Coordinates of C-alpha atoms in Angstrom, one line a residue:
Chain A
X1 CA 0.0 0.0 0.0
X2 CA 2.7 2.3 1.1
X3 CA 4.4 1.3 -2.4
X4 CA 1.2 2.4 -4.5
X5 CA 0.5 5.2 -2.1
X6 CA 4.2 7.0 -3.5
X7 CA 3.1 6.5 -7.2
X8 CA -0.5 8.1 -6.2
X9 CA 1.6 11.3 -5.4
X10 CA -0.8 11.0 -1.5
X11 CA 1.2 12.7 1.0
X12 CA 2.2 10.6 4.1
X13 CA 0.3 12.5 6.8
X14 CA -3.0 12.2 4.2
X15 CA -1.8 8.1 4.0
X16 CA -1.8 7.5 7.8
X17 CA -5.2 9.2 8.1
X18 CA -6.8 7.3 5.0
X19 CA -5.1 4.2 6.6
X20 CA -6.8 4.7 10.0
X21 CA -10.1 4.7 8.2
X22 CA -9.3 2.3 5.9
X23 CA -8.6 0.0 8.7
X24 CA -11.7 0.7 10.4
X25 CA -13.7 0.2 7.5
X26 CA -12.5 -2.8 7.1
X27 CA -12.6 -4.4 10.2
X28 CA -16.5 -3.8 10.3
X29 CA -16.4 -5.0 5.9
X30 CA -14.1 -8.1 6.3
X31 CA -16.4 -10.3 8.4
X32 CA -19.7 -9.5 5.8
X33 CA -17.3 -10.6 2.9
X34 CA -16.3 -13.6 4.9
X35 CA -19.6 -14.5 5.6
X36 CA -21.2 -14.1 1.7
X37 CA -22.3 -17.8 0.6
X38 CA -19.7 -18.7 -2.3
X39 CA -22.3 -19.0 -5.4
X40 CA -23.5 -15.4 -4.1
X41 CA -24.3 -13.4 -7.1
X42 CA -23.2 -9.8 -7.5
X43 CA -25.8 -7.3 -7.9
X44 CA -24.5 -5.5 -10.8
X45 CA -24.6 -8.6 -13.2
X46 CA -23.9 -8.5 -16.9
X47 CA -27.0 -8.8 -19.3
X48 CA -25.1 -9.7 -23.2
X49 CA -28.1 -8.2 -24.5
X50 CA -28.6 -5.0 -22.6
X51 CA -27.2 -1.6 -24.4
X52 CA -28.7 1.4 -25.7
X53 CA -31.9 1.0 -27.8
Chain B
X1 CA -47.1 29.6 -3.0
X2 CA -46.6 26.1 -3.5
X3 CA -46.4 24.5 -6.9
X4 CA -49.9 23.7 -7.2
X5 CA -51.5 26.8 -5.5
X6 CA -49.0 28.1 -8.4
X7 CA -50.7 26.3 -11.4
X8 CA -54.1 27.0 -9.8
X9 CA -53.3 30.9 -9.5
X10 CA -51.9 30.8 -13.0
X11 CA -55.4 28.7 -14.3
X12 CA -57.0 31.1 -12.7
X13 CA -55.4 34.3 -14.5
X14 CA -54.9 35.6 -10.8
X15 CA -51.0 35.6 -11.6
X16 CA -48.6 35.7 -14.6
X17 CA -45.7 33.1 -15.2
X18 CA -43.7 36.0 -16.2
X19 CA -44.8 37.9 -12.5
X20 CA -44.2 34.5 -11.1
X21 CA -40.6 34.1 -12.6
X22 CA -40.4 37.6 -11.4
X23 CA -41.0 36.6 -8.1
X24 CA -38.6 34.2 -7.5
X25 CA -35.6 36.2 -8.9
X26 CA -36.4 39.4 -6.8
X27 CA -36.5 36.5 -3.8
X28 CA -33.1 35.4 -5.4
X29 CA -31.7 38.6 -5.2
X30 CA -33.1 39.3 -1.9
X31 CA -31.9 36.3 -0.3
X32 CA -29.4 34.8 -2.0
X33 CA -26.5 36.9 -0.5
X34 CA -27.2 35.7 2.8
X35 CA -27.8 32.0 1.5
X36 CA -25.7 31.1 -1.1
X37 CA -27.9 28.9 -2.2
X38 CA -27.5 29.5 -6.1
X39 CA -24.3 29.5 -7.8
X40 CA -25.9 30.8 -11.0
X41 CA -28.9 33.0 -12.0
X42 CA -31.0 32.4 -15.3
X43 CA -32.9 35.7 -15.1
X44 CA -32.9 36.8 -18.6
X45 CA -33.9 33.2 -19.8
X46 CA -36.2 32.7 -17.6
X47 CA -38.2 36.0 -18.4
X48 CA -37.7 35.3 -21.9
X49 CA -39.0 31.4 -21.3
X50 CA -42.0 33.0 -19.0
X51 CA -43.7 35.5 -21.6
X52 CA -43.4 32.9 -24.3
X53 CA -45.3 30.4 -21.8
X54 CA -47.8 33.5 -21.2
X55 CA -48.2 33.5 -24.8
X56 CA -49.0 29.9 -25.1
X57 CA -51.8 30.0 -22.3
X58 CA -53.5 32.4 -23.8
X59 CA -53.3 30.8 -27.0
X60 CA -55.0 28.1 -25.4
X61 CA -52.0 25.6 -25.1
X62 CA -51.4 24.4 -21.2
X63 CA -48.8 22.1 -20.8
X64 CA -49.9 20.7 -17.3
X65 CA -49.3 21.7 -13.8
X66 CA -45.6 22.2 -14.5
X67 CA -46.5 25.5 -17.2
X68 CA -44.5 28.7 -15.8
X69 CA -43.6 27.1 -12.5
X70 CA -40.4 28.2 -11.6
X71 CA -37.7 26.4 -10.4
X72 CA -33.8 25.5 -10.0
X73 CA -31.5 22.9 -10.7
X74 CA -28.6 21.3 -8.6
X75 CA -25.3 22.1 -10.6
X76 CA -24.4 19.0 -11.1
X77 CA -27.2 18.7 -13.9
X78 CA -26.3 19.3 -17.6
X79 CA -28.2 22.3 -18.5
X80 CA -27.1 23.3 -22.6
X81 CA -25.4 26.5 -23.2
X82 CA -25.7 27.0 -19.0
X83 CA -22.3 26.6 -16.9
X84 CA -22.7 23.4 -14.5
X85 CA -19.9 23.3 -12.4
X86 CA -20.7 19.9 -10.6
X87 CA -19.5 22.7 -7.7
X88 CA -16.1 21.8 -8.6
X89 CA -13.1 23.3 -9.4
X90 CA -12.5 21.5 -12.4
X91 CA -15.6 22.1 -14.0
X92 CA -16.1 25.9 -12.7
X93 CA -16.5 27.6 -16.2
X94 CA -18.4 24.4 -18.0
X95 CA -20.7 25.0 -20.6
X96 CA -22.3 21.9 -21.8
X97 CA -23.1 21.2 -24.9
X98 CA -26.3 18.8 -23.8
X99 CA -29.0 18.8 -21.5
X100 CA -29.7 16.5 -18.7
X101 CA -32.7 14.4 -19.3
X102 CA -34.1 16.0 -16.0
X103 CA -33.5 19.8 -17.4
X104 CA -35.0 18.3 -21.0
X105 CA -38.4 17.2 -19.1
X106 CA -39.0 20.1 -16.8
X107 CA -38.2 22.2 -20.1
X108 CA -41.1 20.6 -22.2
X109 CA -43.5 20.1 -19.3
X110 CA -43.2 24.2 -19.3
X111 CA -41.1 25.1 -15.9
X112 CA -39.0 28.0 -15.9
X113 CA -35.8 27.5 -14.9
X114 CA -34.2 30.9 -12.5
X115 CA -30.9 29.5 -11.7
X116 CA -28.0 26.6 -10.7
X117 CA -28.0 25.7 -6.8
X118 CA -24.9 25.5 -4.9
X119 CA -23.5 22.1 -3.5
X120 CA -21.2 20.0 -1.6
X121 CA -18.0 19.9 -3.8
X122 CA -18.5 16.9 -6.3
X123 CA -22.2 15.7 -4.4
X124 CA -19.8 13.8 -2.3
X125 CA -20.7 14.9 1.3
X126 CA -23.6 16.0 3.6
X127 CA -22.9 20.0 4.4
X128 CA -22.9 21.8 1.3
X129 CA -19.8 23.7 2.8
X130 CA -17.8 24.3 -0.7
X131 CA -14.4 25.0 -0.6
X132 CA -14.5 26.7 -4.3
X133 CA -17.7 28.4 -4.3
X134 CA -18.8 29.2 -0.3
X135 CA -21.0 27.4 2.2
X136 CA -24.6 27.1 1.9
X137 CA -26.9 28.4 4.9
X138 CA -30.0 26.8 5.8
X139 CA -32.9 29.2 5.9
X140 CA -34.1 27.8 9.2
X141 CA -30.4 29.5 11.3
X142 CA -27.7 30.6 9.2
X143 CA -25.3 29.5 11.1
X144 CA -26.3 25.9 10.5
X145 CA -25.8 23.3 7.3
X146 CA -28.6 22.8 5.2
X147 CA -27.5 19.5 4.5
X148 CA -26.0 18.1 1.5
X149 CA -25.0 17.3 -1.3
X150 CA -28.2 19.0 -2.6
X151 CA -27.9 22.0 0.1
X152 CA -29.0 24.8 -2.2
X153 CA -32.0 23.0 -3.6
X154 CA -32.8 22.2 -0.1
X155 CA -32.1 26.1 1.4
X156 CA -33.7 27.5 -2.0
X157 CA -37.0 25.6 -1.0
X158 CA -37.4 26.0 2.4
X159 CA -36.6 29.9 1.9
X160 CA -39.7 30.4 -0.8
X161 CA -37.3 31.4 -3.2
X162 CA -38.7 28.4 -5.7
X163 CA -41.7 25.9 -5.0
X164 CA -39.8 22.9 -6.6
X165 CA -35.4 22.4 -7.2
X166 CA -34.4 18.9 -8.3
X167 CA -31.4 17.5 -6.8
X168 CA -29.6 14.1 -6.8
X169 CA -29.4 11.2 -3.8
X170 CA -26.6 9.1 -4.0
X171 CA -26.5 8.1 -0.2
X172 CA -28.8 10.5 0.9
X173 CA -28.3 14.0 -0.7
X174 CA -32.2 14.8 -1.4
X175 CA -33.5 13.4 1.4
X176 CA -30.5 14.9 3.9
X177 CA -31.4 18.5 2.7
X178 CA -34.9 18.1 3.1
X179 CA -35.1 16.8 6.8
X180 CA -32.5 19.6 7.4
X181 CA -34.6 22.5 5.9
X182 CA -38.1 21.4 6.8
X183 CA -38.7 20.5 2.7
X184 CA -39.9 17.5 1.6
X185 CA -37.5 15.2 -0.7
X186 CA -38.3 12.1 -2.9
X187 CA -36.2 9.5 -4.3
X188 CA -37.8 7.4 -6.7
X189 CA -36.9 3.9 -7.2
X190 CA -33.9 3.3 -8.9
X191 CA -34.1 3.4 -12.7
X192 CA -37.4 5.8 -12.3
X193 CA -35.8 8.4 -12.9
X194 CA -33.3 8.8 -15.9
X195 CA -29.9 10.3 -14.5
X196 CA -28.7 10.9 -18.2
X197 CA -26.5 14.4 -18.0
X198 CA -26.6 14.0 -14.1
X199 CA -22.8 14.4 -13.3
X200 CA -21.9 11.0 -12.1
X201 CA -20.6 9.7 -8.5
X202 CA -21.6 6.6 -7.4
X203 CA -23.4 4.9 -10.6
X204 CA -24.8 2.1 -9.3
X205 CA -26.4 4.4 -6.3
X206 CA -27.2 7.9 -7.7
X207 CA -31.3 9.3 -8.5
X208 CA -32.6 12.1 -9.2
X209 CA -35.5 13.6 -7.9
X210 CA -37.1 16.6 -6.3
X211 CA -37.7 18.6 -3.6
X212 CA -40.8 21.2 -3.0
X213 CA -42.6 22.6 0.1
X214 CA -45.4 19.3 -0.4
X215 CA -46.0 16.3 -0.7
X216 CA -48.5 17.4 -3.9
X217 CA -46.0 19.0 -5.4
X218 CA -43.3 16.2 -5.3
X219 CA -45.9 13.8 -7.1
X220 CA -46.4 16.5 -9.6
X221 CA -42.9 17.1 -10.4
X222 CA -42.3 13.0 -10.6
X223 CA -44.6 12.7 -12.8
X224 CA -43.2 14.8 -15.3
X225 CA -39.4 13.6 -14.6
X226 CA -40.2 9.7 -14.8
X227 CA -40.2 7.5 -17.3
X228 CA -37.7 5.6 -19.6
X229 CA -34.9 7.2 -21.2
X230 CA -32.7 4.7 -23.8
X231 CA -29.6 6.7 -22.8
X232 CA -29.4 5.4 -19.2
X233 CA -29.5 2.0 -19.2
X234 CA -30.6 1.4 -15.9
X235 CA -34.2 3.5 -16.6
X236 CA -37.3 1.1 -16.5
X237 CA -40.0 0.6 -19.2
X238 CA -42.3 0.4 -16.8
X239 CA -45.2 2.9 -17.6
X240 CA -45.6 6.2 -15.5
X241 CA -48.2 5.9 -13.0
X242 CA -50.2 9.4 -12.4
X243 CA -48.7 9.9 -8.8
X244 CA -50.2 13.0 -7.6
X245 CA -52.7 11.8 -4.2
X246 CA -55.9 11.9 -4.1
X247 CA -57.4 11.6 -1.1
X248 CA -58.2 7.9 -1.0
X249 CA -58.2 6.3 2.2
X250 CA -55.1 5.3 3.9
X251 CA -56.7 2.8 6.0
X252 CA -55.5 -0.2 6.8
X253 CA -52.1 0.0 4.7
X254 CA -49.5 -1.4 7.1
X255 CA -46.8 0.5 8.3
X256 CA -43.3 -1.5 9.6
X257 CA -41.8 1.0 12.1
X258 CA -38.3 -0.7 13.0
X259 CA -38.0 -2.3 16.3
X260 CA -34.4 -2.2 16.3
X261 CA -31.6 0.8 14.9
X262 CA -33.5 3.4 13.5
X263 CA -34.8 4.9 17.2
X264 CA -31.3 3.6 18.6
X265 CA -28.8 7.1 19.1
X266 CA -31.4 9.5 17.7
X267 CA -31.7 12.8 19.8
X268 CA -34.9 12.3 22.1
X269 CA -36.7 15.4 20.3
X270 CA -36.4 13.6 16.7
X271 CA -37.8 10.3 18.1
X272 CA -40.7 12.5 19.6
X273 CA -41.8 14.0 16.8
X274 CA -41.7 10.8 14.4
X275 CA -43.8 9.1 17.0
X276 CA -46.2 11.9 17.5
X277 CA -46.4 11.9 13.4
X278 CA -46.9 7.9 13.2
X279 CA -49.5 8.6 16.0
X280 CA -50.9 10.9 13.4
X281 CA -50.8 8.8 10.8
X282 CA -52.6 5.8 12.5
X283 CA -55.5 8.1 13.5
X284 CA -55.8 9.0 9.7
X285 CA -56.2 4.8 9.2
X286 CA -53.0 3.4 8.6
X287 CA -52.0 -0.1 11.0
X288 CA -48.9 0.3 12.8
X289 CA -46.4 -2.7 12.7
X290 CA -43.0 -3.5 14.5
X291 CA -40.6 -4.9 12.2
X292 CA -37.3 -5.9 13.0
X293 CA -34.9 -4.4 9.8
X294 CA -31.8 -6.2 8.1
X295 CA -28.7 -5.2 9.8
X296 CA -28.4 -1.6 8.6
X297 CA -25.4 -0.8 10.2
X298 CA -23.9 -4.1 7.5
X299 CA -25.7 -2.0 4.9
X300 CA -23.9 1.3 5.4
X301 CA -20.8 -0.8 5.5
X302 CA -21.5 -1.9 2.3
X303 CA -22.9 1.0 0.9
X304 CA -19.8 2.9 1.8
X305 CA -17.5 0.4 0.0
X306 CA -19.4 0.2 -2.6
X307 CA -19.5 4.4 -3.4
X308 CA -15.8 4.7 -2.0
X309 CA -14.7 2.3 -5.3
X310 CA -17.0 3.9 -7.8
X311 CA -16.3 7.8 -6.8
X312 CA -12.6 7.3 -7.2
X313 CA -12.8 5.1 -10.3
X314 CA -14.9 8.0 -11.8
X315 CA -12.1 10.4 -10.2
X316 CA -8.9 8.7 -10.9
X317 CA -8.2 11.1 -14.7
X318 CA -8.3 14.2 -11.4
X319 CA -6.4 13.2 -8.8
X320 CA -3.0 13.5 -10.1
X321 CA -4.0 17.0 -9.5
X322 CA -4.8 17.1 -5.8
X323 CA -4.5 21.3 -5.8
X324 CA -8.0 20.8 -7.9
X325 CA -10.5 19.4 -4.5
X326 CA -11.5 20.3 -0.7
X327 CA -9.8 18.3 1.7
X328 CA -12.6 16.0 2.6
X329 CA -13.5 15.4 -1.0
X330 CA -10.1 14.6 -1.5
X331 CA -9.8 12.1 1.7
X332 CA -12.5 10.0 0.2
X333 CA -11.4 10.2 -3.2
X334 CA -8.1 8.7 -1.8
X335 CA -9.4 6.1 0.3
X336 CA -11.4 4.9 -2.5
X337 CA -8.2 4.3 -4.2
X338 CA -7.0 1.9 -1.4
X339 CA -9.4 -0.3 -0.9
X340 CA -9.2 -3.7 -3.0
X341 CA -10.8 -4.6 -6.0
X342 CA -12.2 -8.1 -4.3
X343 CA -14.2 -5.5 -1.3
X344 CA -15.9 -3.8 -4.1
X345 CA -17.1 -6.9 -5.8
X346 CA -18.1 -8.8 -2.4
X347 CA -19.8 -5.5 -1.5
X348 CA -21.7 -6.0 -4.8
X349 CA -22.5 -9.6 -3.6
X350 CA -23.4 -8.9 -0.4
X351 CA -26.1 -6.1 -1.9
X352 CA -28.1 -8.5 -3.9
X353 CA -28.5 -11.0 -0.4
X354 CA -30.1 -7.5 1.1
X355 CA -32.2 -6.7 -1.5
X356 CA -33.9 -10.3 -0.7
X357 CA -34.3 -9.4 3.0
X358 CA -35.6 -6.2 1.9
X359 CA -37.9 -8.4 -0.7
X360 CA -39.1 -10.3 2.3
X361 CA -39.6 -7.7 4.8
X362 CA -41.9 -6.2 2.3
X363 CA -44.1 -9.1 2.5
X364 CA -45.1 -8.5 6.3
X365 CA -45.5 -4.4 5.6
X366 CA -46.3 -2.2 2.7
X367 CA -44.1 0.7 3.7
X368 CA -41.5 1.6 6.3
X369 CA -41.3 4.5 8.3
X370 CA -37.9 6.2 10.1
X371 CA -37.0 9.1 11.5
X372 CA -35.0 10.4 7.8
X373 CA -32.1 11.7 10.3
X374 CA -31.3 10.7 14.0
X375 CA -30.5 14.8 14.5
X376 CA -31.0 18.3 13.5
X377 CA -28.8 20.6 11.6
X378 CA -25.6 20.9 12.9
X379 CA -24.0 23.8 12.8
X380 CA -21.4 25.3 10.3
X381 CA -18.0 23.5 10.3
X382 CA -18.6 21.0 13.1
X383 CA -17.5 17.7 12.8
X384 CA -18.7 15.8 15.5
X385 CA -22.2 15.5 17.3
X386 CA -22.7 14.0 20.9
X387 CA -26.2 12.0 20.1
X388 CA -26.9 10.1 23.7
X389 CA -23.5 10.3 24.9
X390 CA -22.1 8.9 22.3
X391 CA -19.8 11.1 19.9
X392 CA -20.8 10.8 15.9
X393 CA -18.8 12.3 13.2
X394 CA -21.6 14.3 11.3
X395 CA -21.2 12.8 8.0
X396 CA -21.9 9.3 9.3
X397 CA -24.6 10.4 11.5
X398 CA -26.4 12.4 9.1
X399 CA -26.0 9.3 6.2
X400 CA -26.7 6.7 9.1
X401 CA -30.5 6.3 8.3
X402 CA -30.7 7.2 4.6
X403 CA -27.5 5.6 3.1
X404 CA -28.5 2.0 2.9
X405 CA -32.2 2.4 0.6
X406 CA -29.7 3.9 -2.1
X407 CA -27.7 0.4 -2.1
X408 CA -31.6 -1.4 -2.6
X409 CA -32.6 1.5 -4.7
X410 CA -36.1 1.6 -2.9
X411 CA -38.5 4.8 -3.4
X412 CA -38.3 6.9 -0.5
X413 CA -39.1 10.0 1.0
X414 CA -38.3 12.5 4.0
X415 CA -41.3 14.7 4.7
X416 CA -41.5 17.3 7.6
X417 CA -43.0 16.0 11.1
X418 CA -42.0 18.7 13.4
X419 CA -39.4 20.9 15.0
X420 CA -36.8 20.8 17.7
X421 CA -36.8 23.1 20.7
X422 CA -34.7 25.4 18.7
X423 CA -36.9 25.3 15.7
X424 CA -35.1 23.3 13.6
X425 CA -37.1 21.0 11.5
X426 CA -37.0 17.3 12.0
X427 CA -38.1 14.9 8.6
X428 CA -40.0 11.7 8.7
X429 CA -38.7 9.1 6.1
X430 CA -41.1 6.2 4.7
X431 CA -39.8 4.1 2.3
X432 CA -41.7 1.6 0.0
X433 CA -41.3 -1.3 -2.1
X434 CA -39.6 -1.1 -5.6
X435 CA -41.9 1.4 -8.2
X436 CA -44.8 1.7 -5.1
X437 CA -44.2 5.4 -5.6
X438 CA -47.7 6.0 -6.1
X439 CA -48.8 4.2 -2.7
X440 CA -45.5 5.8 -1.0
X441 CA -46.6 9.5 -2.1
X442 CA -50.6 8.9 -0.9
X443 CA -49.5 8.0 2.2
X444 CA -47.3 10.4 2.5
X445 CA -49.7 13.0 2.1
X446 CA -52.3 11.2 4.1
X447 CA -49.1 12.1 7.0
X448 CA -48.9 15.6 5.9
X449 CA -52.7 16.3 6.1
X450 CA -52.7 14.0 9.5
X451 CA -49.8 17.0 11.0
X452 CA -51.4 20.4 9.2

């Protein structure tokens, strides 16, 4: 992260602070994800025949 | 005047749409130094727009209720030949070169446009405190938020400057602005409303949709936006129901107010007045039902992952050029950026398992009632609320109880039920089963008529 945070051009004091939240937000995300049955199905699923009319 | 008193004045002969057009840009003029509420004023236009509509009247030719009604729309909307300056930087001297599907149908249902309304920097926060083009006051204490992102649609509103502004809800931002300025706000099921030209965010979570002084009004003004609209793919075929109320009986539609999270940490005088309102509306007929509510709080979580991704894949071409956003804009922007692919697809997963518990709640009740905000308008610039002893950060606490019906894309919306101790106002939210707009909207009113 710290890697891809340099080529972003983020400054470190911004990182540590979008880290802090980061963690947090995925302390409470990791367990949902964990939980999702495998053959769960996204929401946003691809239609081959959908487009503009 | 409200919209309709507007169209019924204007039927009437009583009023002009140019003296009406008039009215609203001496009110601009009056107030908008002191609100900030529009970033952009459409006066010659609209004059111009309003004598032709005069001449088509009394030609015979009425367009509907919309005919010479003026209103505003949230920068973030496409308007042709108009700057729209998404309240950003980047975009601050933007012309477009198309309209937004939502200008294109006010314009042929005969509304008068009087200006662009200010707005949190990018639609990506709750104050409508913007770093590039100054903060927006609400009407209500000027030295409070109106809420955001749609703060000068909301503020323009609840002032009288216009009886209708359209804004956009991508976690909250019509409905947010509404409970904070006493307005009411609708979001209509996702895909009801086309968001073509609407300046995009989150796109699996954005709508666009109005706010006015009534209930009436917002059923007048869906009807005219609604409908489908081959340029956004996600806009339904499903025919446009006539959504204004009558004032068929409410009774016995069931009503699923949440046992658990929506009353938990919600200042005691916002929890009051949504009770005394359902009170209300059970006298006018409606059954009252506890329901217990999927895990919200797992919603938001969601919800949040899911608008963190698509915000700063929309942003990414931008941020190279930091210089360009506010600093909280730019926080989110960059946490977006961090978090990995794999969240954003299991966030995506774990949307479509909620929309079936949503699916099956919906078999107990017909609608849902909340309080639409768990406090009232905080003031300018502060960043953390106490709500029960517990300390908040005001963006999550102002998107705690709205945020997750964007990631179902349920109709829903926040209509006035009172006001604090201090007089600010406090919004009731009800939310409905997918494209139940027209049952959401006559209950609504049937609330609004309960309270006046």
């Amino acid at each position: 992260m710290i890697a891809s945070a340099l080529d972003l051009g983020v400054p470190d004091a911004e990182l540590e602070r979008t880290a802090h939240v980061l963690d947090a937000l995925e302390q409470s995300f990791r367990p949902l994800a964990a939980g999702l049955p495998f053959a769960a199905e996204s929401a946003l699923t691809f239609v081959a025949e959908a487009g503009r009319e | 005047m409200n919209l309709a008193d507007s169209a019924a004045a204007l039927r009437a002969r009583r009023v002009s749409c140019r003296e009406l057009a008039q009215d609203a840009l001496r009110k601009i003029a009056e107030l908008n130094g002191r609100l900030n509420a529009f970033l952009t004023v459409t006066e010659e236009r609209a004059l111009r727009q309003a004598e032709a509509l005069d001449r088509e009247l009394a030609a015979g030719r009425d367009r509907g209720r919309l005919h010479g009604i003026p209103y505003a729309l949230k920068d973030n909307l496409w308007t042709k030949g108009i700057r729209t300056t998404n309240g950003s930087k980047i975009w601050q001297d933007h012309v477009p070169g198309e309209s937004s599907a939502a200008f294109e149908r006010m314009e042929s249902a005969g509304a008068v446009l009087v200006g662009k309304t200010n707005l949190h920097e990018i639609a990506y926060g709750v104050t409508s405190s913007n770093p590039h083009f100054g903060v927006v006051r609400n009407p209500h204490d000027v030295d409070r938020i109106p809420g955001g992102s749609s703060g000068g649609s909301g503020a323009a509103v609840a002032a009288g400057i216009v009886p209708l502004a359209m804004g956009s809800d991508t976690g909250g931002s019509i409905r947010i602005p509404a409970s904070y300025c006493g307005t009411v706000g609708l979001k209509a099921t996702y895909g009801r409303v086309s968001r073509y030209g609407a300046m995009p965010l989150g796109l699996s979570l954005e709508h666009v949709g109005p706010l006015t002084a009534t209930v009436r009004d917002a059923a007048i003004a869906l009807e005219a936006l609604a409908g489908y609209d081959a340029r956004d793919n996600a806009t339904s075929h499903r025919p446009v129901e006539r959504y204004e109320p009558d004032d068929a009986a409410v009774k016995g539609i069931r009503i699923g107010v949440p046992e658990n999270f929506y009353f938990e940490y919600t200042q005691d005088e916002v929890r009051h007045s949504v009770e005394g309102a359902l009170g209300a509306a059970e006298t006018a007929g409606v059954r009252l039902t506890p329901v217990r509510v999927p895990d919200i709080e797992a919603l938001n979580t969601i919800s949040r992952v899911v608008l963190l991704a698509e915000a700063s894949a929309l942003y990414e071409p931008y941020l190279d050029r930091r210089e360009l956003f506010g600093p909280d804009v730019l926080a989110l922007l960059d946490q977006g950026r961090f978090l990995p692919a794999t969240d954003y697809v299991n966030a995506q997963r774990a949307r479509r398992l909620a929309q079936d518990e949503f699916r099956a709640l919906f078999c107990e009740v017909d609608l849902l009632a909340t309080p639409t905000l768990p406090i009232t308008a905080p003031r300018i610039g502060e960043k953390k609320v106490t709500i029960q002893g517990r300390e908040e950060d005001v963006r999550l606490a102002t998107t705690r109880f709205v945020r997750a019906i964007n990631l179902i894309g349920l109709p829903a919306i926040s209509l006035p039920c009172g006001k604090d101790s201090t007089g600010l106002p406090i919004g009731l939210q009800l939310i409905a089963r997918p494209f139940e707009e027209t049952l959401l909207l006559r209950v609504a009113h049937a609330v609004e008529m309960a309270l006046s």
